[in-house]
PDB file of N, CA and C in Angstrom:
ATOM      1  N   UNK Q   3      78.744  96.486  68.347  1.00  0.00           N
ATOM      2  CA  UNK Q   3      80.189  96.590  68.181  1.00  0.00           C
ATOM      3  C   UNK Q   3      80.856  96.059  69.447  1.00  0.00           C
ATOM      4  N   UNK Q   4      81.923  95.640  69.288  1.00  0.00           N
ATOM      5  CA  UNK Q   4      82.516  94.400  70.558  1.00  0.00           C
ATOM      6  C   UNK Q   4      83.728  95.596  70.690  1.00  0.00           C
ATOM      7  N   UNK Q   5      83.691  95.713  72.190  1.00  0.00           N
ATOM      8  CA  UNK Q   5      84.947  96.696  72.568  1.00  0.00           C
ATOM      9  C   UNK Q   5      85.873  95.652  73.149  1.00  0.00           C
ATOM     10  N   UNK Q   6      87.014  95.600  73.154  1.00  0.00           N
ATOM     11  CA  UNK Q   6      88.373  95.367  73.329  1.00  0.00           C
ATOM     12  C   UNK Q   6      88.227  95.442  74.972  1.00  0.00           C
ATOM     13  N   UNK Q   7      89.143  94.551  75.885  1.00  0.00           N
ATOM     14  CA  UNK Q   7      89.004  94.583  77.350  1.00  0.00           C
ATOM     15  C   UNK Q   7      89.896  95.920  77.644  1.00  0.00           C
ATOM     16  N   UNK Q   8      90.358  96.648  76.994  1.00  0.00           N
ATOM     17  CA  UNK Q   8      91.513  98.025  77.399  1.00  0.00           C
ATOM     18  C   UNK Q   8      90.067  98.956  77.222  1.00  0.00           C
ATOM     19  N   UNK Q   9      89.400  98.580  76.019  1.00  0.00           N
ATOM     20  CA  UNK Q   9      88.520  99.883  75.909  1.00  0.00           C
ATOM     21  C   UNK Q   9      87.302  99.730  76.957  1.00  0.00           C
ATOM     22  N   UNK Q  10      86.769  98.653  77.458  1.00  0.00           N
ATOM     23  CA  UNK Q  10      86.196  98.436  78.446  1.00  0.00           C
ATOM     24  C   UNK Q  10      86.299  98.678  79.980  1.00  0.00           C
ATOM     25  N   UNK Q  11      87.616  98.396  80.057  1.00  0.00           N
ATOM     26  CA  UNK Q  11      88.482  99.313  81.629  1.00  0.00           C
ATOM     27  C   UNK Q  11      88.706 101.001  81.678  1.00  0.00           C
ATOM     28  N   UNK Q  12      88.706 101.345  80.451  1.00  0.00           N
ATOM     29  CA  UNK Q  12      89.065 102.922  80.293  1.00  0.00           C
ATOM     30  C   UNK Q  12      88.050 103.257  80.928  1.00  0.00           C
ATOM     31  N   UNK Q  13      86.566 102.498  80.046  1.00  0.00           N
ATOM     32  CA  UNK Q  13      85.600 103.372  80.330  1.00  0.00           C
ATOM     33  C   UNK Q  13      85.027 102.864  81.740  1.00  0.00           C
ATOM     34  N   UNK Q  14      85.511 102.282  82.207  1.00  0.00           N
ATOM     35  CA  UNK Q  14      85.206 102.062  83.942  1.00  0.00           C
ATOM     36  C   UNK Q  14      86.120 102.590  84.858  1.00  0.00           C
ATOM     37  N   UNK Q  15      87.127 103.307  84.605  1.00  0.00           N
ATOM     38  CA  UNK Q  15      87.974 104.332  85.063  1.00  0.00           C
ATOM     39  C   UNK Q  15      87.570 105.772  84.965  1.00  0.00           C
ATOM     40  N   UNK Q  16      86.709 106.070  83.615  1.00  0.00           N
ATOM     41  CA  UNK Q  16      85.905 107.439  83.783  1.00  0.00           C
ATOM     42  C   UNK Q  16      84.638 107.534  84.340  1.00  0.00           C
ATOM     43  N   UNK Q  17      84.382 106.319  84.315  1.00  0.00           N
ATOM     44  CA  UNK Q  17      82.830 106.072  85.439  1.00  0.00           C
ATOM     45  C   UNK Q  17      83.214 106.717  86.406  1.00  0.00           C
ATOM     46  N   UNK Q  18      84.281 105.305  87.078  1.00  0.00           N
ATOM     47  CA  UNK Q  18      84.566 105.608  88.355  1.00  0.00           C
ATOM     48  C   UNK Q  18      84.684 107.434  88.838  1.00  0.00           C
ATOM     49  N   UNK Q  19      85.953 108.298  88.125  1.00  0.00           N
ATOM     50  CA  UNK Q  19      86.379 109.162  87.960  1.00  0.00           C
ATOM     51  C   UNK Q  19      85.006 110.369  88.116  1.00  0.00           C
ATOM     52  N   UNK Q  20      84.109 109.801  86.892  1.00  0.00           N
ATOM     53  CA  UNK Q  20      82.671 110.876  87.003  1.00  0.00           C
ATOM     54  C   UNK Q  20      82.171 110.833  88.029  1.00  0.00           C
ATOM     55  N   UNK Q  21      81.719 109.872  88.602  1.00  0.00           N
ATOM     56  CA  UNK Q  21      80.877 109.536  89.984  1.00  0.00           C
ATOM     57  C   UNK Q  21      81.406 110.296  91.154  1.00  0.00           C
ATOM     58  N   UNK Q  22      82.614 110.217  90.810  1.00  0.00           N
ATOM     59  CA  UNK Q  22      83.442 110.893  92.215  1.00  0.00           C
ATOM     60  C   UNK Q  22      83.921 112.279  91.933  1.00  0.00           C
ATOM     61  N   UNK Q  23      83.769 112.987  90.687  1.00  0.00           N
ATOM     62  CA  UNK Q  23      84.678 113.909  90.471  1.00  0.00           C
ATOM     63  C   UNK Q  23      84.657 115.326  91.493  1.00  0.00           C
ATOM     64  N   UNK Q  24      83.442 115.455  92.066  1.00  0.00           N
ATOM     65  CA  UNK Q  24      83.341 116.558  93.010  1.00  0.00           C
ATOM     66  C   UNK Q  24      83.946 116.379  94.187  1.00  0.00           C
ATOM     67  N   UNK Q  25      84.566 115.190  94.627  1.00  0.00           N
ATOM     68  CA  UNK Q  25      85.289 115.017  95.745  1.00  0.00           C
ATOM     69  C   UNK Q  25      87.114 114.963  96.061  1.00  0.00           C
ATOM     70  N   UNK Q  26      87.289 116.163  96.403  1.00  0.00           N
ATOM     71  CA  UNK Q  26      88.685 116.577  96.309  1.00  0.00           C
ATOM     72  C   UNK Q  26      89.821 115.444  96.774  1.00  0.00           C
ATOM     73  N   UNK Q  27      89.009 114.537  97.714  1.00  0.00           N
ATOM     74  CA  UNK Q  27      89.836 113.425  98.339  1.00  0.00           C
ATOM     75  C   UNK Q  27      89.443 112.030  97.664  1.00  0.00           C
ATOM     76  N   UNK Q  28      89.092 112.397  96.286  1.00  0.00           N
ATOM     77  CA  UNK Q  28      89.152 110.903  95.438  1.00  0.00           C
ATOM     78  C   UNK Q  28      90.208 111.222  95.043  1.00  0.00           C
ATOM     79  N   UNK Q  29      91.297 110.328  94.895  1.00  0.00           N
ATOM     80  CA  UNK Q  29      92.222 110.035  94.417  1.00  0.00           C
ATOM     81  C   UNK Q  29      92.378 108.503  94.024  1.00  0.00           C
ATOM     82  N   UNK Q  30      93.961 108.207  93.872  1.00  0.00           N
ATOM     83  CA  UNK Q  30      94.267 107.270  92.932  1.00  0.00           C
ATOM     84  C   UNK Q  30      93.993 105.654  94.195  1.00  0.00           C
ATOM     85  N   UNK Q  31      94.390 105.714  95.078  1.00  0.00           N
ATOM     86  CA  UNK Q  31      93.871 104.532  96.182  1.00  0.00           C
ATOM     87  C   UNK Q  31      92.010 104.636  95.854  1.00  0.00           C
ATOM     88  N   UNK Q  32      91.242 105.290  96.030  1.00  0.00           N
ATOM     89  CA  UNK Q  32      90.313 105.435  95.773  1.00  0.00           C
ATOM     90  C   UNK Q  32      89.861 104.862  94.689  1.00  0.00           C
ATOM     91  N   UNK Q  33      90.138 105.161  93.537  1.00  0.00           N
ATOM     92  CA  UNK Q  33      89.889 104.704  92.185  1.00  0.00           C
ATOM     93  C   UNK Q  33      90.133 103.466  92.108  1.00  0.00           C
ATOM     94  N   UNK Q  34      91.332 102.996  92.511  1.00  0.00           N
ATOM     95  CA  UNK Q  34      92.103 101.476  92.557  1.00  0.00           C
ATOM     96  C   UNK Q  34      91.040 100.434  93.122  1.00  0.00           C
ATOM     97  N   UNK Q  35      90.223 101.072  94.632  1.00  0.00           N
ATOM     98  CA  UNK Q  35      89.359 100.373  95.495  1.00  0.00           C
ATOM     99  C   UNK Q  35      87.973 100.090  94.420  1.00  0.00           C
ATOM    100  N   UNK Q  36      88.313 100.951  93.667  1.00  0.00           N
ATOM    101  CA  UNK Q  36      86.716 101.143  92.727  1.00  0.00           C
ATOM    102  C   UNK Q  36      86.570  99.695  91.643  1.00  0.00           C
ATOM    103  N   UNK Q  37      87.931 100.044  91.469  1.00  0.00           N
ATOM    104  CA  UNK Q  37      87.796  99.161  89.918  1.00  0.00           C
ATOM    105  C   UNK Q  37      88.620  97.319  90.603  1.00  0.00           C
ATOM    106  N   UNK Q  38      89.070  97.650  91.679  1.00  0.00           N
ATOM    107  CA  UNK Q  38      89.303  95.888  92.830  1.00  0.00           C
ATOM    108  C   UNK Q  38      90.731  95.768  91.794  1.00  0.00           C
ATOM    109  N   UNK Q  39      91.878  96.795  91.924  1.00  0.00           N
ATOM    110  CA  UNK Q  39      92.571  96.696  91.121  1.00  0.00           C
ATOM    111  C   UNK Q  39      93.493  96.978  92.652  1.00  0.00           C
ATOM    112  N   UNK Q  40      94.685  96.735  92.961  1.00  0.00           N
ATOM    113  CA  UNK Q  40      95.654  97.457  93.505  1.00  0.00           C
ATOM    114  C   UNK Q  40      96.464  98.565  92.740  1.00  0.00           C
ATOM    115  N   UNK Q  41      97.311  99.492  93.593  1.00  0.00           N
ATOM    116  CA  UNK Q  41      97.396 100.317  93.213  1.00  0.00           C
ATOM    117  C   UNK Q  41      98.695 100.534  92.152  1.00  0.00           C
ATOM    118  N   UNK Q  42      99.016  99.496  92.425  1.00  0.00           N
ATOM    119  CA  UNK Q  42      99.991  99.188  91.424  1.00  0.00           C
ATOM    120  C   UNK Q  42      99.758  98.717  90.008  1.00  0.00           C
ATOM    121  N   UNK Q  43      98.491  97.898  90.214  1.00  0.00           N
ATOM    122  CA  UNK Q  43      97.651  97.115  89.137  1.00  0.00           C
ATOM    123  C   UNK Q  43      97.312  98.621  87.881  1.00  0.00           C
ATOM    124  N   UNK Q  44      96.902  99.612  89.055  1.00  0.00           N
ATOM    125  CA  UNK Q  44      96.046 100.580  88.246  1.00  0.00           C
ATOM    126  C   UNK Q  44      96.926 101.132  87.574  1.00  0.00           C
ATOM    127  N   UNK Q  45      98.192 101.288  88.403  1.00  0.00           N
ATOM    128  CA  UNK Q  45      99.459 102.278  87.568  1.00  0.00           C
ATOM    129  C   UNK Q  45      99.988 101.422  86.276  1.00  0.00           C
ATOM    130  N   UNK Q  46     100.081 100.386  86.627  1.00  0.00           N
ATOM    131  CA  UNK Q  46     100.587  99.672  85.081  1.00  0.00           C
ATOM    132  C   UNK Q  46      99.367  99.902  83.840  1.00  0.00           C
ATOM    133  N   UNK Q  47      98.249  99.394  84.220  1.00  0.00           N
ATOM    134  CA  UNK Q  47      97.403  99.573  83.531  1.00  0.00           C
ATOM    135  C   UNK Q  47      96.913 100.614  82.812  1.00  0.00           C
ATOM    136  N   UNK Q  48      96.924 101.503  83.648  1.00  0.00           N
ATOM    137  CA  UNK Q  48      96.800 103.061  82.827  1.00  0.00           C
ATOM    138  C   UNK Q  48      97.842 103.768  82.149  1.00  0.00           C
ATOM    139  N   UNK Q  49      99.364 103.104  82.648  1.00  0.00           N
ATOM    140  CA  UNK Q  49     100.313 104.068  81.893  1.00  0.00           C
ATOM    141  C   UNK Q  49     100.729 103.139  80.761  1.00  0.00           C
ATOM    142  N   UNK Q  50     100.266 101.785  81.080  1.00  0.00           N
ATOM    143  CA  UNK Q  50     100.465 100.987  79.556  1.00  0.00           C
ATOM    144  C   UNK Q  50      99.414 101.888  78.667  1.00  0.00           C
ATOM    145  N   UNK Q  51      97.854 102.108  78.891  1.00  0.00           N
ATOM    146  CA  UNK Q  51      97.247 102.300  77.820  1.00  0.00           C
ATOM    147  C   UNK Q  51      97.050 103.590  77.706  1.00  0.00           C
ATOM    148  N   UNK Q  52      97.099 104.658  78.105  1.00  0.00           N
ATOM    149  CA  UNK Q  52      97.267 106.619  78.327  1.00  0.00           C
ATOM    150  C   UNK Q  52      98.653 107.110  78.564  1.00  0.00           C
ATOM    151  N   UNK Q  53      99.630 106.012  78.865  1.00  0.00           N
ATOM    152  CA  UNK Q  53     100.862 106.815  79.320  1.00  0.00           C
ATOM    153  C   UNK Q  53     101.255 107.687  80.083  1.00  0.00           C
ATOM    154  N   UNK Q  54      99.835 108.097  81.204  1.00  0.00           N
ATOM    155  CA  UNK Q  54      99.709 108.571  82.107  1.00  0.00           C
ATOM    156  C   UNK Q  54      99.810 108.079  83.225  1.00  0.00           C
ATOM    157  N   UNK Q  55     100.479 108.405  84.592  1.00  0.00           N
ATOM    158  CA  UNK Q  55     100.196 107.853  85.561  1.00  0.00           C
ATOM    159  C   UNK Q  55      98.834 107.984  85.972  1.00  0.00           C
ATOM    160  N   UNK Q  56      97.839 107.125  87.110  1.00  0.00           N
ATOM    161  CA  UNK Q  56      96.846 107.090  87.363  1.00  0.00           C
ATOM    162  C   UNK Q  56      96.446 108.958  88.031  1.00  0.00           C
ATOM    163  N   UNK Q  57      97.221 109.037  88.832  1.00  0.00           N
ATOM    164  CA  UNK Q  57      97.193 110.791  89.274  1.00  0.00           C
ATOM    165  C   UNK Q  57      96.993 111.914  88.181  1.00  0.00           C
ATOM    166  N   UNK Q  58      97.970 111.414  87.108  1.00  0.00           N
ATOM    167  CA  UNK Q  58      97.843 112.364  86.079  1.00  0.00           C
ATOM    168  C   UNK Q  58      96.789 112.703  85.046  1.00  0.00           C
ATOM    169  N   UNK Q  59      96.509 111.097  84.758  1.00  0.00           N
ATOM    170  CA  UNK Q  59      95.411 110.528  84.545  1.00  0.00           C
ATOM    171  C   UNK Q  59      94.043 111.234  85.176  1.00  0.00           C
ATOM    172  N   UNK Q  60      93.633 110.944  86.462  1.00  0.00           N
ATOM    173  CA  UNK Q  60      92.922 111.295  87.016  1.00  0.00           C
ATOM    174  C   UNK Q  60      92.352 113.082  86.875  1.00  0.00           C
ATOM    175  N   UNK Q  61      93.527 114.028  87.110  1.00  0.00           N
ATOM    176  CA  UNK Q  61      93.772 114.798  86.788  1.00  0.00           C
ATOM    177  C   UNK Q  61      93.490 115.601  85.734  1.00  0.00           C
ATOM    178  N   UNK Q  62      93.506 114.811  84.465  1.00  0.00           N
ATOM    179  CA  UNK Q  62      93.692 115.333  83.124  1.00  0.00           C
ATOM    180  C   UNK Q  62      92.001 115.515  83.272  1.00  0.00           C
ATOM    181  N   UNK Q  63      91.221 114.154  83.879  1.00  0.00           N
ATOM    182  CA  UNK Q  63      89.976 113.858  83.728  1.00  0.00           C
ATOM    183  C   UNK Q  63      88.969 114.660  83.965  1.00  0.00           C
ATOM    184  N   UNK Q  64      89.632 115.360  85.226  1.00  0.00           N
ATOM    185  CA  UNK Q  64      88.489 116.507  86.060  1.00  0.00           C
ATOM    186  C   UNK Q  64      89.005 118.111  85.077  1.00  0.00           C
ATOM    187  N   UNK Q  65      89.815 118.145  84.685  1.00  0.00           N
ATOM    188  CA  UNK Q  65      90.359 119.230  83.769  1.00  0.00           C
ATOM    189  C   UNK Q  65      89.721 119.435  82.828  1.00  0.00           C
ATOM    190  N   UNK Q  66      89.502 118.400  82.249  1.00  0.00           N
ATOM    191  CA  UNK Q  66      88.859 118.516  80.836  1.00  0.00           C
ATOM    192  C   UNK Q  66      87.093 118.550  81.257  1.00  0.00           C
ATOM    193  N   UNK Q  67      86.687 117.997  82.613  1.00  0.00           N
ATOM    194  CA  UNK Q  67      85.536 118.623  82.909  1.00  0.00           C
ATOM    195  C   UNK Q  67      85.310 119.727  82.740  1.00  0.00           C
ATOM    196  N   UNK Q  68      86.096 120.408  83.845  1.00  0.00           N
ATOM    197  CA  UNK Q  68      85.997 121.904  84.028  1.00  0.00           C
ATOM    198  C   UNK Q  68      85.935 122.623  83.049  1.00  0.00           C
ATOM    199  N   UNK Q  69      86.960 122.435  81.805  1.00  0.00           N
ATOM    200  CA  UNK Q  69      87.015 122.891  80.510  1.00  0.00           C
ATOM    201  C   UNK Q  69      85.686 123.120  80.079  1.00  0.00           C
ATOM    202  N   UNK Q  70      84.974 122.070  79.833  1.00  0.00           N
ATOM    203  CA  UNK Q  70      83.384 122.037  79.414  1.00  0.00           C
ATOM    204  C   UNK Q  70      82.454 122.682  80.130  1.00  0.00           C
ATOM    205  N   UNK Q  71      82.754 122.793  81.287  1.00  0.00           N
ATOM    206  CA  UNK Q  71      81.835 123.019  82.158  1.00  0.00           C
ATOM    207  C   UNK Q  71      82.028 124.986  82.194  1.00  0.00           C
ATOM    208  N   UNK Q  72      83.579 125.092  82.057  1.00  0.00           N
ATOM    209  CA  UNK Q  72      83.596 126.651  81.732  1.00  0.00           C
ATOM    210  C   UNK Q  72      83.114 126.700  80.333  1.00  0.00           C
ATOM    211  N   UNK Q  73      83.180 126.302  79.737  1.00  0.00           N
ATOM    212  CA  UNK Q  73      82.494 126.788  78.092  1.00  0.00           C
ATOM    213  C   UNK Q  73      80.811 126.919  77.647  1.00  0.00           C
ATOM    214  N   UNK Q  74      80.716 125.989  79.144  1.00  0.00           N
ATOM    215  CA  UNK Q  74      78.756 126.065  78.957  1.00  0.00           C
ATOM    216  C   UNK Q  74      78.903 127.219  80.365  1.00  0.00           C
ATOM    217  N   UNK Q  75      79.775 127.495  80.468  1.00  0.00           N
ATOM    218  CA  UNK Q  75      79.078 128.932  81.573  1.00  0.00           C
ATOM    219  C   UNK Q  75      78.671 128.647  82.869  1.00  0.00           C
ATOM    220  N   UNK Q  76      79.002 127.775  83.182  1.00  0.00           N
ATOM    221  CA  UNK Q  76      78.368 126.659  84.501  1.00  0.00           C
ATOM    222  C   UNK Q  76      78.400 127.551  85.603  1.00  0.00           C
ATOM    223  N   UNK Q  77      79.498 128.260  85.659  1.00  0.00           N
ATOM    224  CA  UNK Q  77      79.681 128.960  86.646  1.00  0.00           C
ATOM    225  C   UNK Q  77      80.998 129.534  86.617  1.00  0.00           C
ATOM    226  N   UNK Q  78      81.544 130.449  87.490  1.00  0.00           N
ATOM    227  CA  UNK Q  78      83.087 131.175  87.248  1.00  0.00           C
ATOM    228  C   UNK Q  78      84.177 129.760  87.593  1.00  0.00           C
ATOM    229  N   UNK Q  79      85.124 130.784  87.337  1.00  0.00           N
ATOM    230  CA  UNK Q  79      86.548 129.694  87.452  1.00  0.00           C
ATOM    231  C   UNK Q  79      86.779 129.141  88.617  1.00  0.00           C
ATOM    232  N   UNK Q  80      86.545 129.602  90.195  1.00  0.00           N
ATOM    233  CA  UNK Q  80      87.224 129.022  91.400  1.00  0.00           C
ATOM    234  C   UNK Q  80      85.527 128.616  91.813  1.00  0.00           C
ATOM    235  N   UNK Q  81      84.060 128.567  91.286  1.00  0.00           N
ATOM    236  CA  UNK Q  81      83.008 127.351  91.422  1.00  0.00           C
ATOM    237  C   UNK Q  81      83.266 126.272  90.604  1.00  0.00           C
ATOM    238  N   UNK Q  82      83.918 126.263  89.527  1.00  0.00           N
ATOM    239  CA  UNK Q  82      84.170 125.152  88.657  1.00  0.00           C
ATOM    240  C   UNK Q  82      85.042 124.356  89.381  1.00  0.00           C
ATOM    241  N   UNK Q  83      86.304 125.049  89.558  1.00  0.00           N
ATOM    242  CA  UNK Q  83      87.855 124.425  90.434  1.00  0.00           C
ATOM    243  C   UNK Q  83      87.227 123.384  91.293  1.00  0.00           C
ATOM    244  N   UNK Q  84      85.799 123.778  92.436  1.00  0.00           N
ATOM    245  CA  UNK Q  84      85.264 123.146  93.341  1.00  0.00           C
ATOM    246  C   UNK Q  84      84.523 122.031  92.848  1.00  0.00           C
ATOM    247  N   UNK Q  85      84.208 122.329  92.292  1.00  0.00           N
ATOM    248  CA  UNK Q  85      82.760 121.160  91.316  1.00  0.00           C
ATOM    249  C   UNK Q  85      83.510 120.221  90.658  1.00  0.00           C
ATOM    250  N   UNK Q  86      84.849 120.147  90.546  1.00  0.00           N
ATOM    251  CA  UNK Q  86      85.895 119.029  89.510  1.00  0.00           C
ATOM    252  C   UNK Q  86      86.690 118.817  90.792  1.00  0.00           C
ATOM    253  N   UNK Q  87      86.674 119.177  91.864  1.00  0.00           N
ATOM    254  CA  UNK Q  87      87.867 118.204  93.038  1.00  0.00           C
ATOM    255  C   UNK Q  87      88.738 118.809  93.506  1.00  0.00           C
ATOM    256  N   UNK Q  88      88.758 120.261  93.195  1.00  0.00           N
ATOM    257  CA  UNK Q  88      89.852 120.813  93.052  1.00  0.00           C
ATOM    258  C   UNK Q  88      89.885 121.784  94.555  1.00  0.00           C
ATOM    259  N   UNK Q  89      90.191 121.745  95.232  1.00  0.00           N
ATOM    260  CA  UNK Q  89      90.148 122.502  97.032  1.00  0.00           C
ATOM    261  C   UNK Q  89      91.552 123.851  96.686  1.00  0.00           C
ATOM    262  N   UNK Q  90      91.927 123.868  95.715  1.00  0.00           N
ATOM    263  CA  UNK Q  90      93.014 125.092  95.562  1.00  0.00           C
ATOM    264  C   UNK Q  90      92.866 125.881  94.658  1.00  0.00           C
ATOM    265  N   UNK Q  91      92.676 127.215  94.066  1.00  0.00           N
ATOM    266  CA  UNK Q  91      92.177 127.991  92.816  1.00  0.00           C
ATOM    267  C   UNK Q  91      93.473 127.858  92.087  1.00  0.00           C
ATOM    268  N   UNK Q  92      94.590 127.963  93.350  1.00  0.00           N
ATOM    269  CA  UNK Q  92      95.831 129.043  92.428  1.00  0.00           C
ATOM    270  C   UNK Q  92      96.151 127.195  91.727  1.00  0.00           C
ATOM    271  N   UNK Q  93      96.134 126.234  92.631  1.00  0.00           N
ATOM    272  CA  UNK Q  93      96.898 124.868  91.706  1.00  0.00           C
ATOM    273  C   UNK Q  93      95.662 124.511  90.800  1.00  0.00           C
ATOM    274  N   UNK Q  94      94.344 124.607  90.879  1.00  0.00           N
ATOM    275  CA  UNK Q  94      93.473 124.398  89.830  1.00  0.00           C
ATOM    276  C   UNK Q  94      94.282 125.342  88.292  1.00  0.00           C
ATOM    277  N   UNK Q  95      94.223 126.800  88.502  1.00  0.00           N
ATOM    278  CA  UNK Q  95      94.536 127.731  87.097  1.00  0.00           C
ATOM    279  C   UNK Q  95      95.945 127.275  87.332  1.00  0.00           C
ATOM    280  N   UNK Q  96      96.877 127.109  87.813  1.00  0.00           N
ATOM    281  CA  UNK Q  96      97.974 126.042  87.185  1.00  0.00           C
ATOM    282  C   UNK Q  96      98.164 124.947  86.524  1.00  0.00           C
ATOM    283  N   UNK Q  97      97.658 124.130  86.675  1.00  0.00           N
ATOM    284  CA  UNK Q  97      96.872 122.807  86.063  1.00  0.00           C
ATOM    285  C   UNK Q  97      96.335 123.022  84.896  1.00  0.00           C
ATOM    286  N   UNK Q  98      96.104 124.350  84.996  1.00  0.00           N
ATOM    287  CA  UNK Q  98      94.434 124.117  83.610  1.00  0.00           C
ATOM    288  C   UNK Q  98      95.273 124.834  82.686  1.00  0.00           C
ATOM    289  N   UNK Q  99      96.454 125.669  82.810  1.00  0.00           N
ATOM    290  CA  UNK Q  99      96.767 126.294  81.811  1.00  0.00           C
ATOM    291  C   UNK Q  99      98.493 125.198  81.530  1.00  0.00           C
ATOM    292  N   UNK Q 100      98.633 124.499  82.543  1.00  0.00           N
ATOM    293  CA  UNK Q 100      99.616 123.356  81.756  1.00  0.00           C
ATOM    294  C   UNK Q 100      99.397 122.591  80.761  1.00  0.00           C
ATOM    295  N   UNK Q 101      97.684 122.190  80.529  1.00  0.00           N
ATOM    296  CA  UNK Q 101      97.470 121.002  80.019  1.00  0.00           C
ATOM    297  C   UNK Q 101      96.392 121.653  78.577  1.00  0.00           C
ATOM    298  N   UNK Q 102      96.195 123.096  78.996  1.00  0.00           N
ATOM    299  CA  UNK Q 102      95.416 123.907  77.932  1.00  0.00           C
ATOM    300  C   UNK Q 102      95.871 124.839  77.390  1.00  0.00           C
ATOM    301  N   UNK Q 103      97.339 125.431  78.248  1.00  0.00           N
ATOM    302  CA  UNK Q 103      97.765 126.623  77.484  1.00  0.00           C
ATOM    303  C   UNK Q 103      97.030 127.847  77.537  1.00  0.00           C
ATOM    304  N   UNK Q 104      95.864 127.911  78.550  1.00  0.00           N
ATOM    305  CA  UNK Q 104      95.372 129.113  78.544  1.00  0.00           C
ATOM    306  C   UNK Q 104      94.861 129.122  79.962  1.00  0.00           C
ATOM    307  N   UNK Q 105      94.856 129.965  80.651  1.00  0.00           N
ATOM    308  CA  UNK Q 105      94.050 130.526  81.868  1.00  0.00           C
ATOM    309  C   UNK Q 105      92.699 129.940  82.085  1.00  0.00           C
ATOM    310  N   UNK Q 106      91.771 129.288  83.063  1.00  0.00           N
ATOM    311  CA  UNK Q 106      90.618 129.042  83.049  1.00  0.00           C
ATOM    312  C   UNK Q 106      89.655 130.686  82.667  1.00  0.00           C
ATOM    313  N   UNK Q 107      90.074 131.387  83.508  1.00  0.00           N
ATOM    314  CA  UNK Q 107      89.620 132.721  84.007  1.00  0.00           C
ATOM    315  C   UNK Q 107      89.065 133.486  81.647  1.00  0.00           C
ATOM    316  N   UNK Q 108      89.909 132.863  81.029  1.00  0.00           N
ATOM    317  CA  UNK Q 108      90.015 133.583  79.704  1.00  0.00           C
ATOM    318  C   UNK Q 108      89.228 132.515  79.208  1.00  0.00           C
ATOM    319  N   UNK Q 109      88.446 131.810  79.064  1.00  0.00           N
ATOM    320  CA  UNK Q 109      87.101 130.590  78.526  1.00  0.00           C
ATOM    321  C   UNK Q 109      86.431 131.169  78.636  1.00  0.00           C
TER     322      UNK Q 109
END
């Protein structure tokens, strides 16, 4: 099956994103350096095809880790927060219940 060059960049944006996700200081310059995009390049690109900015984007990415990663039991809520990038508990369970509607701590 022949993927489309949008569906081919996505999935080299969650590469990138996986590879790095335990590191609280990957961010969006980071990612940009990954994929030889500037950072402007990356912001058009991602909010043309997710409508997300690259931050938010990024963001959503390690969230929905954690999500999984609390549902297989991986470990409690503020070892998960750490293991997805996250260096803050209280803005991790802020985050997680903006974009899930529920508390990490209640998974």
């Amino acid at each position: 099956q022949t993927q489309s060059v949008d569906e081919k960049f996505l999935r080299k944006v969650l590469q990138a994103i996986e590879e790095n996700i335990e590191n609280e200081l990957y961010g969006v310059e980071e990612l940009a350096n990954d994929l030889n995009l500037s950072r402007s390049q990356l912001h058009r690109k991602l909010k043309a095809l997710t409508d997300r900015s690259p931050s938010i984007f990024l963001r959503a990415v390690r969230l929905e880790r954690a999500k999984e990663l609390l549902e297989q039991k991986a470990g409690n809520a503020s070892e998960i927060a750490y293991m997805v990038g996250f260096s803050s508990l209280s803005y991790f369970s802020k985050c997680f219940k903006e974009q899930f509607g529920i508390s990490p701590r209640n998974i």
